[in-house]
Amino acid sequence: MTYVSERSGAGSSPSGAGGDRQPWTAGTGRTTRKRSVSYADAGVSIEAGDRAVELLKSKVKETRRPEVMGDLGGFAGLFRLDTKKYKNPILASSTDGVGTKLVIAQQLDIHDTIGIDLVAMVVDDLVACGAEPLFLLDYIATGEVVPDRVAEIGAGIADGCRYAGCALLGGETAEHPGVLRPDEYDVSATGVGVVEESEILSPDRVEVGDVVIAMRSSGLHSNGYSLVRHVLLGAGRMRLDVVIDDFGRQRTLGEELLTPTKIYAQDCLKLITEAEVRSIAHVTGGGIPGNLVRVLPEHVDAVVNRATWKPQPIFDLIQSKGRIEDSEMESTFNMGIGMFAIVSAEDADRALATLAGRGVDAWQAGEIIEGTGNVQMIGQHTRG
């Protein structure tokens, strides 16, 4: 965070071409003095914003890369791109938010993990084209800047950047009194990465006979929470503090729903150097079919066998409570897979060994066959 401002128009003050003016009363010819109105009277605290920035500085410094120039507080973040590393560097960019998972964080008053979700949504889109995430800029809008809460949100963003290997270059915290409640906030971020032009991952590289490798998700990640809240907390009338035996370790529903999204960026970058990776699909909104299809050329199909993995218990809970059809589940949630890599058959074992060496639970979930650019889901998940 580099600056704190108000963008909502929650209050107004007299102004004009001549700048600040004294209020006056028509007909008297005399000015009438009134109590001075401050920005704080309109619900915006500059001091609170400055305090939040101070609390975050040490966490932001932990994300610093050698290419970063300057420090927090400027009007723009500066990043020196090392063009000597590339013949034809291509910049990649991605922007995203966290969606209504934020509501769960606000209800539980737990704010130090939602930033990890935010970073994951951005950087794992970048790495899907083979790009190394370089830096990220965040945006936090809140009804009231509570320095400790903003610092917790920012600390999660900084943690996510460290996991992804990118710099948190700056951002904005905006106070929106009258638009958001004091305890409400929303977050978004934009990331920039770089990839050698000849190494961009694309559907054109996928061939018949390639292998589809799946990487296990940490849970729901950050998609489908409007349906989750409707089914579990609305119609299901479940409480966030209820312990669910199937989750294990005396884990509550709230803890499960706030499990941070796994960040795969560094794992995928390592995989790209060790194996012949054709394409990568980040499984977000749209589920497995809706995202894997995005990295397929029109002359092939991807066959994914459900029998190769067991989704986490949270998916069974959502489906049973909401009586949701299989097709709806698969088009909304990741169903236990956060990332796919399509690799050459010759490099499949090496790819799996590379991911295992990095602690990533991965397996061969399918193959590429002749087709028309579709995803075929076959088999049934193991239950119980």
Short mmCIF file of C-alpha atoms in Angstrom, two decimals, residues 55 81 87 155 183 224 231 244 354 383:
data_model
loop_
_atom_site.label_atom_id
_atom_site.label_comp_id
_atom_site.label_asym_id
_atom_site.label_seq_id
_atom_site.Cartn_x
_atom_site.Cartn_y
_atom_site.Cartn_z
CA LEU A 55 2.33 -1.41 10.01
CA LEU A 81 13.15 -5.26 -16.12
CA LYS A 87 15.78 -12.39 -26.43
CA ALA A 155 0.27 -9.14 5.54
CA ASP A 183 -16.38 -3.61 8.91
CA GLY A 224 -18.25 -20.59 -5.90
CA VAL A 231 -26.41 -23.74 0.52
CA ILE A 244 -17.34 -31.12 11.03
CA THR A 354 9.52 -32.85 -10.04
CA ARG A 383 -16.51 -41.88 -2.15
#
